PDB file of C-alpha atoms in Angstrom:
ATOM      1  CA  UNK A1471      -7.913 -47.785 -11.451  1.00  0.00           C
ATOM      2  CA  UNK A1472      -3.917 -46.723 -11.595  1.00  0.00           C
ATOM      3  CA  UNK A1473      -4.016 -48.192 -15.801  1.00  0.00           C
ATOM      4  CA  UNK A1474      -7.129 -46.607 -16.293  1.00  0.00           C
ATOM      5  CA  UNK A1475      -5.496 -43.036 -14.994  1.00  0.00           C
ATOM      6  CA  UNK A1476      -2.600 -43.857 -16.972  1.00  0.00           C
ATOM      7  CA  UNK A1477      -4.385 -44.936 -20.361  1.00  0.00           C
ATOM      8  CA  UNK A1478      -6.259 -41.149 -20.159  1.00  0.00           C
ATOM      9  CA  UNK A1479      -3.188 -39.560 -19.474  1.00  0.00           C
ATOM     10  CA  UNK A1480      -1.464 -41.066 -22.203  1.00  0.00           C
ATOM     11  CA  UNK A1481      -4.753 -40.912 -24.922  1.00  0.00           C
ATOM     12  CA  UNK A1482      -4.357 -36.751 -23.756  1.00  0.00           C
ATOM     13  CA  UNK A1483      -0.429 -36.688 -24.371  1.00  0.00           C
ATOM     14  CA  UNK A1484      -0.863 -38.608 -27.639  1.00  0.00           C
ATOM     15  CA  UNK A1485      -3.678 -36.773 -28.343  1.00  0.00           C
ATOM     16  CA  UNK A1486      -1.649 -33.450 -27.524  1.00  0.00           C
ATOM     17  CA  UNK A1487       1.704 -34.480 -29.512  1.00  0.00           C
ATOM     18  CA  UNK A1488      -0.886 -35.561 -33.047  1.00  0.00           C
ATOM     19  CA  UNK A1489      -2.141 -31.820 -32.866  1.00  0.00           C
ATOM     20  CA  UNK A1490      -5.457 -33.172 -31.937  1.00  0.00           C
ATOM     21  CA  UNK A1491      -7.521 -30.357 -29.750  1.00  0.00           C
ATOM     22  CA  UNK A1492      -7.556 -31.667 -25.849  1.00  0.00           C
ATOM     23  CA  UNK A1493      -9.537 -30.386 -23.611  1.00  0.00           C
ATOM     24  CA  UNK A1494      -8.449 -28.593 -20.478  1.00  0.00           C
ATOM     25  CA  UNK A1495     -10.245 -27.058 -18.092  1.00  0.00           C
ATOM     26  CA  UNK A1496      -9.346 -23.706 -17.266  1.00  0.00           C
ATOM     27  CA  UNK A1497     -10.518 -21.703 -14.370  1.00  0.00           C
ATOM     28  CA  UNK A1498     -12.613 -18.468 -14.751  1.00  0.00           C
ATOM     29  CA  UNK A1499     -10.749 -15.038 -13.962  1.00  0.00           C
ATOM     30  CA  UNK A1500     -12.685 -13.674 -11.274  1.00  0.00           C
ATOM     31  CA  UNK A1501     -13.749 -10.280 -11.753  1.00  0.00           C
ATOM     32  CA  UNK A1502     -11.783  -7.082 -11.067  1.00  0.00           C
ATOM     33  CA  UNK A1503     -13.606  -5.577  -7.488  1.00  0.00           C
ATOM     34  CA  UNK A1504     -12.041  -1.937  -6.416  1.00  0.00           C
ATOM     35  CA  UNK A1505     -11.327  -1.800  -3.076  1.00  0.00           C
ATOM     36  CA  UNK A1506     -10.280   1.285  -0.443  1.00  0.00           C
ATOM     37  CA  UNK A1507      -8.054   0.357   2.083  1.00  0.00           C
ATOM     38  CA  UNK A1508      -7.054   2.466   5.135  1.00  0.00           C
ATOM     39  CA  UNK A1509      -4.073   1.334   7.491  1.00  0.00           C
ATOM     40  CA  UNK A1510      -3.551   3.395  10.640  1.00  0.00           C
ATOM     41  CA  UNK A1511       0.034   3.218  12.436  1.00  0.00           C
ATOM     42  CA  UNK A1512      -0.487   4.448  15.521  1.00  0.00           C
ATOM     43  CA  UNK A1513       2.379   5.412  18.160  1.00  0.00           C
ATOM     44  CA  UNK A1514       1.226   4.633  22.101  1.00  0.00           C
ATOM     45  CA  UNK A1515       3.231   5.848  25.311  1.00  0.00           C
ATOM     46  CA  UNK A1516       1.409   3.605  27.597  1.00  0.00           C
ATOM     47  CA  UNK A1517      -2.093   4.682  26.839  1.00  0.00           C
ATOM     48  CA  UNK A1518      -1.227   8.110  25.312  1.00  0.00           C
ATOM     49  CA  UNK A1519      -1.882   8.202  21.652  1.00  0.00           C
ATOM     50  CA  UNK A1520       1.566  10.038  20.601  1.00  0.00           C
ATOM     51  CA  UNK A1521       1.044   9.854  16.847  1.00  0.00           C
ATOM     52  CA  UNK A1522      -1.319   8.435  14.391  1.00  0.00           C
ATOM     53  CA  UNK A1523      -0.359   8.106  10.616  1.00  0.00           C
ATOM     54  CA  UNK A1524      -3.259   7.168   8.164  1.00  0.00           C
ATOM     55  CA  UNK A1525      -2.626   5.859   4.366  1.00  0.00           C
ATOM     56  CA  UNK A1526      -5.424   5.086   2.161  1.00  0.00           C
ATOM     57  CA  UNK A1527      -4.813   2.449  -0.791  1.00  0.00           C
ATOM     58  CA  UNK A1528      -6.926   2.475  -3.782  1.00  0.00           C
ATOM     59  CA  UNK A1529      -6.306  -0.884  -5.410  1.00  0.00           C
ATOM     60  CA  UNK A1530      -8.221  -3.520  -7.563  1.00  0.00           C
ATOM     61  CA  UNK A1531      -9.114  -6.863  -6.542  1.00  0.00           C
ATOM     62  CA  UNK A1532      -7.999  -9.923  -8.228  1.00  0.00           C
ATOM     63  CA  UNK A1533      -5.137  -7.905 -10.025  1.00  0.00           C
ATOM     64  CA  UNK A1534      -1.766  -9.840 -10.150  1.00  0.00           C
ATOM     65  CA  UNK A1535      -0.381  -6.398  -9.822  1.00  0.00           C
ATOM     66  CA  UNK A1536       0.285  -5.164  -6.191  1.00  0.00           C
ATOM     67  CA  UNK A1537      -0.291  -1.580  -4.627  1.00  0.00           C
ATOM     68  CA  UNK A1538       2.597   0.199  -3.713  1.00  0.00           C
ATOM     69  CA  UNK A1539       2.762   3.673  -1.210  1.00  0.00           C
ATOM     70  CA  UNK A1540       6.100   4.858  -0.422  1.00  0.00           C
ATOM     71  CA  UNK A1541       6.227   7.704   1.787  1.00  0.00           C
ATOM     72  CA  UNK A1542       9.316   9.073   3.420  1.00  0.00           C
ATOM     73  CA  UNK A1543      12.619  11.277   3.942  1.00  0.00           C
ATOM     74  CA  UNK A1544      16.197  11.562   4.220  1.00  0.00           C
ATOM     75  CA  UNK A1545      17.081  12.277   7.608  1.00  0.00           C
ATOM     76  CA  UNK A1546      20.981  13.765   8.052  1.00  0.00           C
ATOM     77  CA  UNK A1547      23.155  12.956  10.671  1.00  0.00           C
ATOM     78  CA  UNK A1548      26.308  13.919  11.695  1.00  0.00           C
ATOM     79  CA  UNK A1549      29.160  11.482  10.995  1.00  0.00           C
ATOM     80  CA  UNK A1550      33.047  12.371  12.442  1.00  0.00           C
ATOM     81  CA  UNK A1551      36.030  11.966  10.624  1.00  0.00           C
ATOM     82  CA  UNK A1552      39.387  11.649  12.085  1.00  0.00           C
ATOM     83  CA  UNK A1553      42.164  13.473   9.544  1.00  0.00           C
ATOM     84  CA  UNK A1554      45.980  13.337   9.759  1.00  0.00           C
ATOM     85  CA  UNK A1555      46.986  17.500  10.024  1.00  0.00           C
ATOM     86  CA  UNK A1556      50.846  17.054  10.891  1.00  0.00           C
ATOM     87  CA  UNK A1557      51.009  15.447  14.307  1.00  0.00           C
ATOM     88  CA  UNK A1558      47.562  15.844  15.678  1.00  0.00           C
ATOM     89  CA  UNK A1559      44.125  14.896  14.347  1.00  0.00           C
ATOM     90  CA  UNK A1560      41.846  16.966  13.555  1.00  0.00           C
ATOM     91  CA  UNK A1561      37.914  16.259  13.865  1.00  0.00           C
ATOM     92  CA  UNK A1562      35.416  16.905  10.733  1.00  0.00           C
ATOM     93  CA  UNK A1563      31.949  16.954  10.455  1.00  0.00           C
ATOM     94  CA  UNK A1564      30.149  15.710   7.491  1.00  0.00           C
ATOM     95  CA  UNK A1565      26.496  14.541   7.060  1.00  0.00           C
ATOM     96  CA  UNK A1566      25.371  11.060   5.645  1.00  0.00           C
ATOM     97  CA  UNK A1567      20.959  10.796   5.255  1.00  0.00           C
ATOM     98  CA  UNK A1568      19.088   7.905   6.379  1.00  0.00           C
ATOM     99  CA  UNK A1569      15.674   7.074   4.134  1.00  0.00           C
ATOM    100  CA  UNK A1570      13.248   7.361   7.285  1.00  0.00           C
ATOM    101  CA  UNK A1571       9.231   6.818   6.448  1.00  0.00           C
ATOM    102  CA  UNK A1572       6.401   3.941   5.405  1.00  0.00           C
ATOM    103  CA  UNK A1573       6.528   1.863   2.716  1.00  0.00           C
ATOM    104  CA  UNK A1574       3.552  -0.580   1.819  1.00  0.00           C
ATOM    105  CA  UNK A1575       2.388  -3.133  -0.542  1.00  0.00           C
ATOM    106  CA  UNK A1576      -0.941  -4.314  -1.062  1.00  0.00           C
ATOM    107  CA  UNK A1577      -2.661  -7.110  -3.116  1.00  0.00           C
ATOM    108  CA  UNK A1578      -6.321  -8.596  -2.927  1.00  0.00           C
ATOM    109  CA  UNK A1579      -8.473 -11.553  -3.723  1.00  0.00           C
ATOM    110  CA  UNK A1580     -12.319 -11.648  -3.343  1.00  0.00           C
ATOM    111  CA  UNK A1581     -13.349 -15.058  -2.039  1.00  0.00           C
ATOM    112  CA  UNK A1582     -16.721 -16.790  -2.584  1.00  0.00           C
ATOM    113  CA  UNK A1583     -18.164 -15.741   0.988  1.00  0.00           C
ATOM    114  CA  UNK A1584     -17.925 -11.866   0.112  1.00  0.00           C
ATOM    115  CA  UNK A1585     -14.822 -11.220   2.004  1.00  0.00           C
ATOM    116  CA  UNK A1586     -11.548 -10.350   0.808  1.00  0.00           C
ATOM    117  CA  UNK A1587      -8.151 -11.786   1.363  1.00  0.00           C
ATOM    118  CA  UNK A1588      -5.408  -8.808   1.585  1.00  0.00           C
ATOM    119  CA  UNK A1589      -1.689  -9.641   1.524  1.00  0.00           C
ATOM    120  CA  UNK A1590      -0.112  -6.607   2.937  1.00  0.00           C
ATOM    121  CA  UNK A1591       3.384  -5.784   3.680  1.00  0.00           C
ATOM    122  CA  UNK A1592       4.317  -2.616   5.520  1.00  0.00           C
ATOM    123  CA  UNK A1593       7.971  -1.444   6.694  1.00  0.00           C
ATOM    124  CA  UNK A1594       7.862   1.995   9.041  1.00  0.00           C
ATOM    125  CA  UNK A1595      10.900   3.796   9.919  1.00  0.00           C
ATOM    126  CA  UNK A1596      11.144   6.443  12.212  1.00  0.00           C
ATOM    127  CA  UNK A1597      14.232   8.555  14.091  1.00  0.00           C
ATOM    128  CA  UNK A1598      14.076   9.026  17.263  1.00  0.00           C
ATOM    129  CA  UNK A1599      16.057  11.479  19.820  1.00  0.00           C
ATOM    130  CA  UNK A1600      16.414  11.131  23.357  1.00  0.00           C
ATOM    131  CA  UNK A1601      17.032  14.442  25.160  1.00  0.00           C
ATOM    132  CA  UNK A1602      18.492  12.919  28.305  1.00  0.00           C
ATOM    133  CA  UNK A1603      21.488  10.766  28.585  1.00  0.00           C
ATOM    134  CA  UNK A1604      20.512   7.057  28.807  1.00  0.00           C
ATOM    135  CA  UNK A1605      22.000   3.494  28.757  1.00  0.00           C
ATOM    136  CA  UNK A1606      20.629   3.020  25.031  1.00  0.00           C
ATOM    137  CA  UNK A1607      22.127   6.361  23.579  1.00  0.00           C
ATOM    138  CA  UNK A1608      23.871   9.062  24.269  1.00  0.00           C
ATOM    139  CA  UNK A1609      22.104  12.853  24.460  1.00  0.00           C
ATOM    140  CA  UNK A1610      21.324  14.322  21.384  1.00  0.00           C
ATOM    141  CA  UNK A1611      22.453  10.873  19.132  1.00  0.00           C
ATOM    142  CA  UNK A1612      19.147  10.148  16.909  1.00  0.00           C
ATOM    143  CA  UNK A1613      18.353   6.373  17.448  1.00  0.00           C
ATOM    144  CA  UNK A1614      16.798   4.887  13.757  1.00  0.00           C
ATOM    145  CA  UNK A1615      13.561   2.242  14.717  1.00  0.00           C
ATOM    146  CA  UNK A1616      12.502   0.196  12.055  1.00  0.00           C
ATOM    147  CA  UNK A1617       9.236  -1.943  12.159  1.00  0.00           C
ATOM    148  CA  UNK A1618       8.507  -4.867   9.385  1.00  0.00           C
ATOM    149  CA  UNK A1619       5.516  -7.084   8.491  1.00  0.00           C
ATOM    150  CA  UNK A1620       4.086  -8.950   6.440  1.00  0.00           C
ATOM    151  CA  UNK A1621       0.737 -10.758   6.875  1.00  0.00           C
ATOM    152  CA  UNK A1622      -2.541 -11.638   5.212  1.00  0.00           C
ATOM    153  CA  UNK A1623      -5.815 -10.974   6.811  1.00  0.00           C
ATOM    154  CA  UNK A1624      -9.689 -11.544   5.811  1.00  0.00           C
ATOM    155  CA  UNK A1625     -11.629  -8.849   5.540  1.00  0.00           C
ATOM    156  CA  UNK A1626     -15.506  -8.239   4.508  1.00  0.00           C
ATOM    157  CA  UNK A1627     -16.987  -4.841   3.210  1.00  0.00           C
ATOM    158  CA  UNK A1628     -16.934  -2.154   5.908  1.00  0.00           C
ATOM    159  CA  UNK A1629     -14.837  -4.426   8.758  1.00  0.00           C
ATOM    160  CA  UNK A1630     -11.625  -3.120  10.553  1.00  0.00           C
ATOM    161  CA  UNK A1631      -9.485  -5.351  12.525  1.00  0.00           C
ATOM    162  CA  UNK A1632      -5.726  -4.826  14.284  1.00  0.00           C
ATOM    163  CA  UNK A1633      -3.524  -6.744  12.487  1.00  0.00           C
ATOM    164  CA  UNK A1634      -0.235  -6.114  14.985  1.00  0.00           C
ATOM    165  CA  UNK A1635       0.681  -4.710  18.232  1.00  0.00           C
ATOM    166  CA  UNK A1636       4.419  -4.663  19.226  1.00  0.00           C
ATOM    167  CA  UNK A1637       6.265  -2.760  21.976  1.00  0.00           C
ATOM    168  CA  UNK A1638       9.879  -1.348  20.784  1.00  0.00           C
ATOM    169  CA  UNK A1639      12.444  -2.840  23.382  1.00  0.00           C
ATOM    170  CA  UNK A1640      14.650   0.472  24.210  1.00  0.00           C
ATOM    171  CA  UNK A1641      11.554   3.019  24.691  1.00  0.00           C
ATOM    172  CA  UNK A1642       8.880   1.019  25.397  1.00  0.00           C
ATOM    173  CA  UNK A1643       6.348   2.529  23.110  1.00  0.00           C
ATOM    174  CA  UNK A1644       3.817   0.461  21.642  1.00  0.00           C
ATOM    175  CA  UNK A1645       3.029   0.293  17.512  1.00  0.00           C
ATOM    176  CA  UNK A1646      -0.328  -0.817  16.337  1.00  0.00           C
ATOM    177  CA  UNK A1647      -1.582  -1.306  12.984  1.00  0.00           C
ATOM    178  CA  UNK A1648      -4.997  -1.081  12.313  1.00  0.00           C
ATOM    179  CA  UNK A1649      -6.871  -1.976   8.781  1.00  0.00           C
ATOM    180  CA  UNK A1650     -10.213  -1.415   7.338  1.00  0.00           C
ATOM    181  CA  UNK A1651     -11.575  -2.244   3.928  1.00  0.00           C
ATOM    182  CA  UNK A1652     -14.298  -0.575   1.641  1.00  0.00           C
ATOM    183  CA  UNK A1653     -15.478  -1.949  -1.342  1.00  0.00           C
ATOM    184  CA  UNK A1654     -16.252   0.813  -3.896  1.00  0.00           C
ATOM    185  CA  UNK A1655     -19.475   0.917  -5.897  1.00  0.00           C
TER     186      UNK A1655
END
């Protein structure tokens, strides 16, 4: 069996290296599907919703290309600098920014049972400031959270699912991603 692999293999390379036309089976692009996708970050003090931010992809499946949302700001904050003015230092303000927001990027793939398999990747950061003095951070001293992931999940027409739930370790809030998909007609 192991010659007879070999002899084809070697008939297909000769074949190849003569200029002879070889065969070679080639899979069939499957066809371009466009897709609505909605992703929900949602901010939870215990059960109290505190926030809820929706974004809504429009993106093609079976595209090599992925979807990309960025959506954000540059928060200031006050830095400190120490100067030499003869023999006592003297304190300056001066602001540096911090990008603060969502960024996410989607990709697709139908699959033969009708569903869909979505690679997303979502980063969400947010500034936070604590108006009472605690062991974490002073008062008044913004605190920068920062959330990442990446993950696939399988999807059909008109399902939702929660993807991730995670509790930030200094104010104990809870994050939770939720994603539905829509194929359009």
């Amino acid at each position: 069996m192991k010659r007879t692999m070999a002899c084809i293999g070697s008939m297909i390379l000769i074949g190849a290296l003569a200029g002879s036309p070889v065969a070679v089976a080639q899979e069939t692009p499957k066809p371009l599907v466009p897709l609505k996708v909605q992703l929900v970050v949602s901010r939870y003090a215990a059960d109290k919703k505190i926030s809820s931010l929706p974004y809504t992809l429009w993106l093609t499946a079976n595209d090599t290309r992925m979807t990309v949302v960025r959506m954000g700001v540059q928060v200031p904050f006050v830095t400190t600098v120490f100067g030499k003015d003869g023999a006592t230092s003297t304190p300056t303000q001066s602001y540096q920014y911090r990008d603060v927001g969502t960024n996410i990027d989607c990709n697709a793939k139908s699959q033969a049972d009708g569903s869909y398999y979505l690679d997303i990747r979502l980063n969400d950061s947010s500034v936070s400031i604590d108006p009472k003095e605690s062991a974490q951070s002073p008062k008044g001293v913004p605190a920068f959270r920062n959330f990442t992931s990446n993950f696939t999940i399988l999807l059909k027409d008109g399902q939702s699912a929660q993807y991730a739930s995670a509790t930030d370790p200094v104010s104990g809030e809870t994050l939770k991603v939720d994603v539905t998909l829509n194929v359009l007609k």
